[in-house]
Short mmCIF file of N, CA and C in Angstrom, two decimals:
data_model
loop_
_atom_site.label_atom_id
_atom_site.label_comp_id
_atom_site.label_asym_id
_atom_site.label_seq_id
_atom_site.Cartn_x
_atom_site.Cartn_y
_atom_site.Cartn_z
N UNK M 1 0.83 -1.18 0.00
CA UNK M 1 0.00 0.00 0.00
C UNK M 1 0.88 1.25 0.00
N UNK M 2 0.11 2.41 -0.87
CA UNK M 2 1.19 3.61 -0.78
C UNK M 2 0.97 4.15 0.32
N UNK M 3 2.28 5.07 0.72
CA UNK M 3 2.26 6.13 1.90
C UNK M 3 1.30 6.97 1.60
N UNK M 4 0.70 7.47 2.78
CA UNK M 4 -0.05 8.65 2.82
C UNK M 4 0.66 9.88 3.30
N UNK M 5 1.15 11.01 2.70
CA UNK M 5 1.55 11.98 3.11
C UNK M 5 0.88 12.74 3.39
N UNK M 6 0.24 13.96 4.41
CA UNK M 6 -0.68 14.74 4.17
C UNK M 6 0.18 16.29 4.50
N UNK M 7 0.05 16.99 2.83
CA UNK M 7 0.57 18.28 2.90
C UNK M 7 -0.32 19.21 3.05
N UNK M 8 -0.09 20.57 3.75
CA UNK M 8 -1.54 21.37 4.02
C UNK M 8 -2.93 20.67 4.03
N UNK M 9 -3.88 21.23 3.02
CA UNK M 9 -4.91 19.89 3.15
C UNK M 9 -5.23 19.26 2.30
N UNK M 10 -4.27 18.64 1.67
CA UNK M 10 -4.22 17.65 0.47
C UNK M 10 -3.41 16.67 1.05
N UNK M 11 -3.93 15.41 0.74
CA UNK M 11 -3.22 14.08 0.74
C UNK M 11 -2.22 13.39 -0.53
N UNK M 12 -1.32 13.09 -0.25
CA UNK M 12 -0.39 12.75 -1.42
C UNK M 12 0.01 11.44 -1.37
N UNK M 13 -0.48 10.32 -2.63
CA UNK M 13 -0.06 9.23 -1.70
C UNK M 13 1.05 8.48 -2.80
N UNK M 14 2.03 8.25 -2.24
CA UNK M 14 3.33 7.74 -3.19
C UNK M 14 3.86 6.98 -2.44
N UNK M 15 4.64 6.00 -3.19
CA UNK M 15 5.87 4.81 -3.09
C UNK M 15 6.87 4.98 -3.91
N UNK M 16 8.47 5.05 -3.43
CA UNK M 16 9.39 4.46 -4.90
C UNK M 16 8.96 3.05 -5.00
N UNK M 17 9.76 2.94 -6.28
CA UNK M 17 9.34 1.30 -6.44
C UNK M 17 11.10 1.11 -6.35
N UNK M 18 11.50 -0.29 -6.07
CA UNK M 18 12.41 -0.60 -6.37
C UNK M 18 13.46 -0.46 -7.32
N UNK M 19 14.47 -0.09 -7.83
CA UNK M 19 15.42 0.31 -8.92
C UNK M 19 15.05 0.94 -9.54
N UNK M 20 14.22 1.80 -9.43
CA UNK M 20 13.40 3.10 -10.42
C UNK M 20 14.66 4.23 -10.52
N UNK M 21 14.51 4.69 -11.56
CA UNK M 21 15.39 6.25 -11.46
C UNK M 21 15.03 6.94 -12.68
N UNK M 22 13.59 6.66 -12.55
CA UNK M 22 13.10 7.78 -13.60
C UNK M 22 13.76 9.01 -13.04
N UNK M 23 13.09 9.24 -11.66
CA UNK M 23 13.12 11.02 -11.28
C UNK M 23 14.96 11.26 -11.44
N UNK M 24 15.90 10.41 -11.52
CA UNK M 24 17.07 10.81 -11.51
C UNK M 24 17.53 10.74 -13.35
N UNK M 25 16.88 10.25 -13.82
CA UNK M 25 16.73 10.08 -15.17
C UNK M 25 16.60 11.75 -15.82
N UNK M 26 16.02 12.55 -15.10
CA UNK M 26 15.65 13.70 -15.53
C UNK M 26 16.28 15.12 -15.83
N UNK M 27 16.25 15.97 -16.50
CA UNK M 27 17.45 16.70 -16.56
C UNK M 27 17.30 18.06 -15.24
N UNK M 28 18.20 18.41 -14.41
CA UNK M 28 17.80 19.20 -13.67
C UNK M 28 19.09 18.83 -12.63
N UNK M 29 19.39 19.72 -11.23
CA UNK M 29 20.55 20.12 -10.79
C UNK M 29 20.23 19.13 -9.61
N UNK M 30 21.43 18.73 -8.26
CA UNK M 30 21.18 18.09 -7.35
C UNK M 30 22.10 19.13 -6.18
N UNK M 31 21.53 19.41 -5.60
CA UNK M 31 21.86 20.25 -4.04
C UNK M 31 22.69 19.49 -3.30
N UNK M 32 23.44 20.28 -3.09
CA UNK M 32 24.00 19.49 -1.59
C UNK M 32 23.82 20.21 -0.32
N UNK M 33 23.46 19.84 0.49
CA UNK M 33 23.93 20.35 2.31
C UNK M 33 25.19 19.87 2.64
N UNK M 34 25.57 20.42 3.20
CA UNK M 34 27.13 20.62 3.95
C UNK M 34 26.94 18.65 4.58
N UNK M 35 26.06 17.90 4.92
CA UNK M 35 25.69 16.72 5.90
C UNK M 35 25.82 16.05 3.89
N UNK M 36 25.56 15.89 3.43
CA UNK M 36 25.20 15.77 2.15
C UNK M 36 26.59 15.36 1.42
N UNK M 37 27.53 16.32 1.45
CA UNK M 37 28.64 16.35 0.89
C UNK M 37 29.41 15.52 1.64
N UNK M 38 29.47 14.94 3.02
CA UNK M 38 30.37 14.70 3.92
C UNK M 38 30.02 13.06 4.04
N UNK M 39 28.67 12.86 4.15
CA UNK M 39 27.68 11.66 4.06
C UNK M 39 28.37 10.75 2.55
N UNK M 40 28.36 11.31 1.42
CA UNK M 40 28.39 10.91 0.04
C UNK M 40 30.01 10.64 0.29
N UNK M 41 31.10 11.52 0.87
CA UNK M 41 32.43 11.36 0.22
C UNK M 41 32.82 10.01 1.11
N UNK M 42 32.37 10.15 2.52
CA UNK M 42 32.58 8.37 3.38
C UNK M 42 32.42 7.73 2.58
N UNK M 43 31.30 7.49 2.24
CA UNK M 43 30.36 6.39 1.48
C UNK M 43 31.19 5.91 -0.11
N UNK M 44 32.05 7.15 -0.69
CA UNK M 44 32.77 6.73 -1.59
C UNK M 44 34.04 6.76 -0.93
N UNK M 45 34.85 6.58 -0.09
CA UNK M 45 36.01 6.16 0.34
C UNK M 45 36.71 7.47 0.53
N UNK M 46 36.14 9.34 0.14
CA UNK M 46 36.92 9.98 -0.18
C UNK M 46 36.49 11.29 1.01
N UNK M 47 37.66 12.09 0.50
CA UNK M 47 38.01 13.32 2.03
C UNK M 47 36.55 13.58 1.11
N UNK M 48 35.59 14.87 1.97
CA UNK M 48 34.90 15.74 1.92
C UNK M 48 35.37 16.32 0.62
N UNK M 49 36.70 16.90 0.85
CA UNK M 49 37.22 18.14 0.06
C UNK M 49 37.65 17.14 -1.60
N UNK M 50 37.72 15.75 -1.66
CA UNK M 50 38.30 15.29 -2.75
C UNK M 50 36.83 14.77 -3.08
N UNK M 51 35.83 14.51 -2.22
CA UNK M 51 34.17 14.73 -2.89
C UNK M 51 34.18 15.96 -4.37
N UNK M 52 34.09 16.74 -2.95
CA UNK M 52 34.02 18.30 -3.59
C UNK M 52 35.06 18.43 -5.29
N UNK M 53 36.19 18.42 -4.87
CA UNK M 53 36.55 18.40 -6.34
C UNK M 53 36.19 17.35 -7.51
N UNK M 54 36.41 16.53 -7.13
CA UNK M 54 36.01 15.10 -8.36
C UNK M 54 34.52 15.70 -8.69
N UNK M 55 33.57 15.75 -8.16
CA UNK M 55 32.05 15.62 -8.56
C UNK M 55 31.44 16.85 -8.20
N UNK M 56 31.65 17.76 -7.86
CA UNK M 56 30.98 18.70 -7.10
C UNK M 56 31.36 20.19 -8.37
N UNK M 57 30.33 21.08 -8.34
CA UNK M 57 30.49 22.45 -8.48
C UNK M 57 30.02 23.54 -7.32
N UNK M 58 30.73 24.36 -6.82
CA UNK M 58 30.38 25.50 -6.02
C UNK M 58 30.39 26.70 -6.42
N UNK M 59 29.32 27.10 -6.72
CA UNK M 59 29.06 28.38 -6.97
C UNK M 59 27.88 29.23 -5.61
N UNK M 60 28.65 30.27 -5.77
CA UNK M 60 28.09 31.67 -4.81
C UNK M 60 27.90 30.71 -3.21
N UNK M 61 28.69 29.86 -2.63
CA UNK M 61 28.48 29.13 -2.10
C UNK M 61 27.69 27.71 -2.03
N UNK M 62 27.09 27.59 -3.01
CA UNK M 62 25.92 26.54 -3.15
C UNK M 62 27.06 25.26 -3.74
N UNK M 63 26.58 24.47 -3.15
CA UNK M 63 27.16 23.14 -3.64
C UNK M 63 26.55 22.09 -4.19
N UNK M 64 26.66 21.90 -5.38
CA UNK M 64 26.09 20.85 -6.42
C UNK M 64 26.50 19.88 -7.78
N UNK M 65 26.28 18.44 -7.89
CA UNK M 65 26.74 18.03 -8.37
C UNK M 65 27.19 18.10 -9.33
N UNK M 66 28.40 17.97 -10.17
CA UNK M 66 28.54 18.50 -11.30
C UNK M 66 27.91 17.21 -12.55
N UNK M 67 28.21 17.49 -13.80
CA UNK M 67 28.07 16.42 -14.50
C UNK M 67 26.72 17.65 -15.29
N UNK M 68 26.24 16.31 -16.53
CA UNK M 68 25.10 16.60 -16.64
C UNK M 68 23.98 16.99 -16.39
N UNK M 69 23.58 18.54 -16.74
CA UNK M 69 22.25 18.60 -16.01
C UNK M 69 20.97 18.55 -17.25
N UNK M 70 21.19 17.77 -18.36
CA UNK M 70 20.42 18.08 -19.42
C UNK M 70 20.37 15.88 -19.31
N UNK M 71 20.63 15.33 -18.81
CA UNK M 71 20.29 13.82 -18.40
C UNK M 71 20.76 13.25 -17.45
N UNK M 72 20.73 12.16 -17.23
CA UNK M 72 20.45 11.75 -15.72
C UNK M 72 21.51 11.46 -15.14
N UNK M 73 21.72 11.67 -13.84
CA UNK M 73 22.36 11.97 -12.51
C UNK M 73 23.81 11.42 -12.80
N UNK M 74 24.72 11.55 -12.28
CA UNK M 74 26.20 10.93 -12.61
C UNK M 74 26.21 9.69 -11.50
N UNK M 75 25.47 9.21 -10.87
CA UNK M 75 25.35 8.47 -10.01
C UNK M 75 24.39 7.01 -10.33
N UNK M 76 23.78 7.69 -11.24
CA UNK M 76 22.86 6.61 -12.03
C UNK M 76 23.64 5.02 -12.60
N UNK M 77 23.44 4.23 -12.24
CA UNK M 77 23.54 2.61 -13.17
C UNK M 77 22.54 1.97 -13.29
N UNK M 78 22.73 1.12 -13.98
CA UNK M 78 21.74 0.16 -14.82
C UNK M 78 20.74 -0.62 -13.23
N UNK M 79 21.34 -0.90 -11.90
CA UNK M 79 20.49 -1.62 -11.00
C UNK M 79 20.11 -0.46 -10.22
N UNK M 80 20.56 0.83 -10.32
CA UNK M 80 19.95 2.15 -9.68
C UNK M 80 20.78 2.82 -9.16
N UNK M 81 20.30 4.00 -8.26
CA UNK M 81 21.50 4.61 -7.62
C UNK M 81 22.47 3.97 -6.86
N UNK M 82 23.95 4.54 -7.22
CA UNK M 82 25.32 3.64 -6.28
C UNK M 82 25.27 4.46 -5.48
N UNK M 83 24.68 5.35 -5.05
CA UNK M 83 24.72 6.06 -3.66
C UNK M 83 23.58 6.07 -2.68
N UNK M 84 22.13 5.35 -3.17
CA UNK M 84 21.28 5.20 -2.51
C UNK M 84 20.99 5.04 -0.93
N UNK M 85 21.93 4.59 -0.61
CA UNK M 85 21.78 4.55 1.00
C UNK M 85 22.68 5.96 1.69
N UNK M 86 23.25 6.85 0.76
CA UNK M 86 23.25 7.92 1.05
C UNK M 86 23.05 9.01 0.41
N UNK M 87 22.12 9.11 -0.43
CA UNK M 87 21.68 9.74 -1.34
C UNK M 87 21.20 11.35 -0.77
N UNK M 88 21.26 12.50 -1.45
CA UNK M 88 21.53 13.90 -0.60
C UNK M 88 19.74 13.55 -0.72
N UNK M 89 19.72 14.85 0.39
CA UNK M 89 18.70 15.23 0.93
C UNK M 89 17.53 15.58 -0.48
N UNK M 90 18.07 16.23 -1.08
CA UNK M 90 17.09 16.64 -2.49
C UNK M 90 16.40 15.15 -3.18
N UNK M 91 17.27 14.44 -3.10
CA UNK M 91 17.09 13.23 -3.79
C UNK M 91 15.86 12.32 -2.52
N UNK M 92 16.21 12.77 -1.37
CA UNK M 92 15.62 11.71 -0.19
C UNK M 92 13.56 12.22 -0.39
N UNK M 93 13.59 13.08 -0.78
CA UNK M 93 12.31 14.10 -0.55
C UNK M 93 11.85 14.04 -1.65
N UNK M 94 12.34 13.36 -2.35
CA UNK M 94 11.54 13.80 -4.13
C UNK M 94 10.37 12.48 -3.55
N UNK M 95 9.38 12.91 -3.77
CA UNK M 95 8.80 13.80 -5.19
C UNK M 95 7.78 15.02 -4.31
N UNK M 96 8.51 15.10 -3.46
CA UNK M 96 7.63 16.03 -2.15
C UNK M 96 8.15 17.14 -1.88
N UNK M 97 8.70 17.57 -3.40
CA UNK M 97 8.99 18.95 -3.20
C UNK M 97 8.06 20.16 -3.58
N UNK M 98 8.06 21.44 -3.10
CA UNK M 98 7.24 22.35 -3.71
C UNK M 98 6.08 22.64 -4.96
N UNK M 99 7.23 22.51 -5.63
CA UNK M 99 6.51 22.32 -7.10
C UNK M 99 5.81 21.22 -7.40
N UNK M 100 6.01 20.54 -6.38
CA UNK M 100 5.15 19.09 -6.97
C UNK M 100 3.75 18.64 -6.26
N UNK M 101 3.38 19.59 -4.95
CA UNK M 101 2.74 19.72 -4.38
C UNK M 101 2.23 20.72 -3.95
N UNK M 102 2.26 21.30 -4.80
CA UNK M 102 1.06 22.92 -4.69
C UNK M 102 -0.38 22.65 -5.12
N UNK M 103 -0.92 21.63 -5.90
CA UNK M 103 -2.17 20.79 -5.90
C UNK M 103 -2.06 19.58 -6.24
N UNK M 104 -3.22 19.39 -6.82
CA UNK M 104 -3.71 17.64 -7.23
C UNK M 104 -3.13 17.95 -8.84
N UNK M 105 -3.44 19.14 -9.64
CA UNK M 105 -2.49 18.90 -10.65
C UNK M 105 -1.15 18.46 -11.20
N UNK M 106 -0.29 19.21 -10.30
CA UNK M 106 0.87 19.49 -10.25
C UNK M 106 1.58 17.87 -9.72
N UNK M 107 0.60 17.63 -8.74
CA UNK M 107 0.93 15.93 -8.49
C UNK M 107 0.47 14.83 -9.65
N UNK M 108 -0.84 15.22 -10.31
CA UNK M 108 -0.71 14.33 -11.59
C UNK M 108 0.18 14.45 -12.57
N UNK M 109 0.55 15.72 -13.22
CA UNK M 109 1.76 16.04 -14.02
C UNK M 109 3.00 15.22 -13.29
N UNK M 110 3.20 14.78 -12.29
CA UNK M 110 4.36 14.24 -12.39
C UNK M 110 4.22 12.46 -13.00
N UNK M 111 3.31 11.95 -13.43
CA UNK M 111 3.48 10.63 -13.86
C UNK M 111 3.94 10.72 -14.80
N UNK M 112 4.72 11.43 -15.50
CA UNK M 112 5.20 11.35 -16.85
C UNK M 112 6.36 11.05 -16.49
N UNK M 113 6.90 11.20 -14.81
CA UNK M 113 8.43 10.36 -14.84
C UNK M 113 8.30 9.67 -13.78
N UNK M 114 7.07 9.46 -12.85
CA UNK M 114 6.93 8.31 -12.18
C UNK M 114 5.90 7.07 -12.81
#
């Protein structure tokens, strides 16, 4: 059964499914938090700061992945994300972000990548 989320007073009800990566499939940027950057470079064997250079862009302070932002995620493989069990915060919250829940529209428009 799907989760029931309840945002303001609309109910939202979603599941990932297993090895899905449509939503990472998609073209668009990935955020980091400072917990984010530090979480991901353990998890790949590397300092924070050798995160940051290999994969990362910082601009005006903001920190975000570099790579493609016109297709999907640099993290993406064929059985799903290789970072999934630490996957940044942007990624943990999808599909329950803003834009995706300002109504019942905006939540049907997203089946075109769920």
């Amino acid at each position: 059964m799907r989760k029931l989320v309840q945002i303001g007073r609309v109910n939202f009800r979603f599941e990932c499914q297993p090895g899905c990566t449509n939503c990472c499939s998609q073209p668009g940027e990935v955020y980091l938090t400072p917990d984010d950057a530090s979480r991901v470079a353990g998890f790949l064997g590397l300092s924070t700061d050798e995160f940051r250079n290999r994969h990362c862009e910082i601009e005006d302070g903001d920190v975000r992945l570099n790579g493609p932002t016109d297709g999907p995620c640099r993290f993406v493989e064929d059985g799903g994300c290789s970072i999934h069990d630490v996957k940044p915060l942007q990624c943990r919250v999808f599909p329950f972000w803003p834009e995706n829940v300002r109504g019942r529209r905006a939540w049907r428009n997203l089946r075109r990548h769920c």
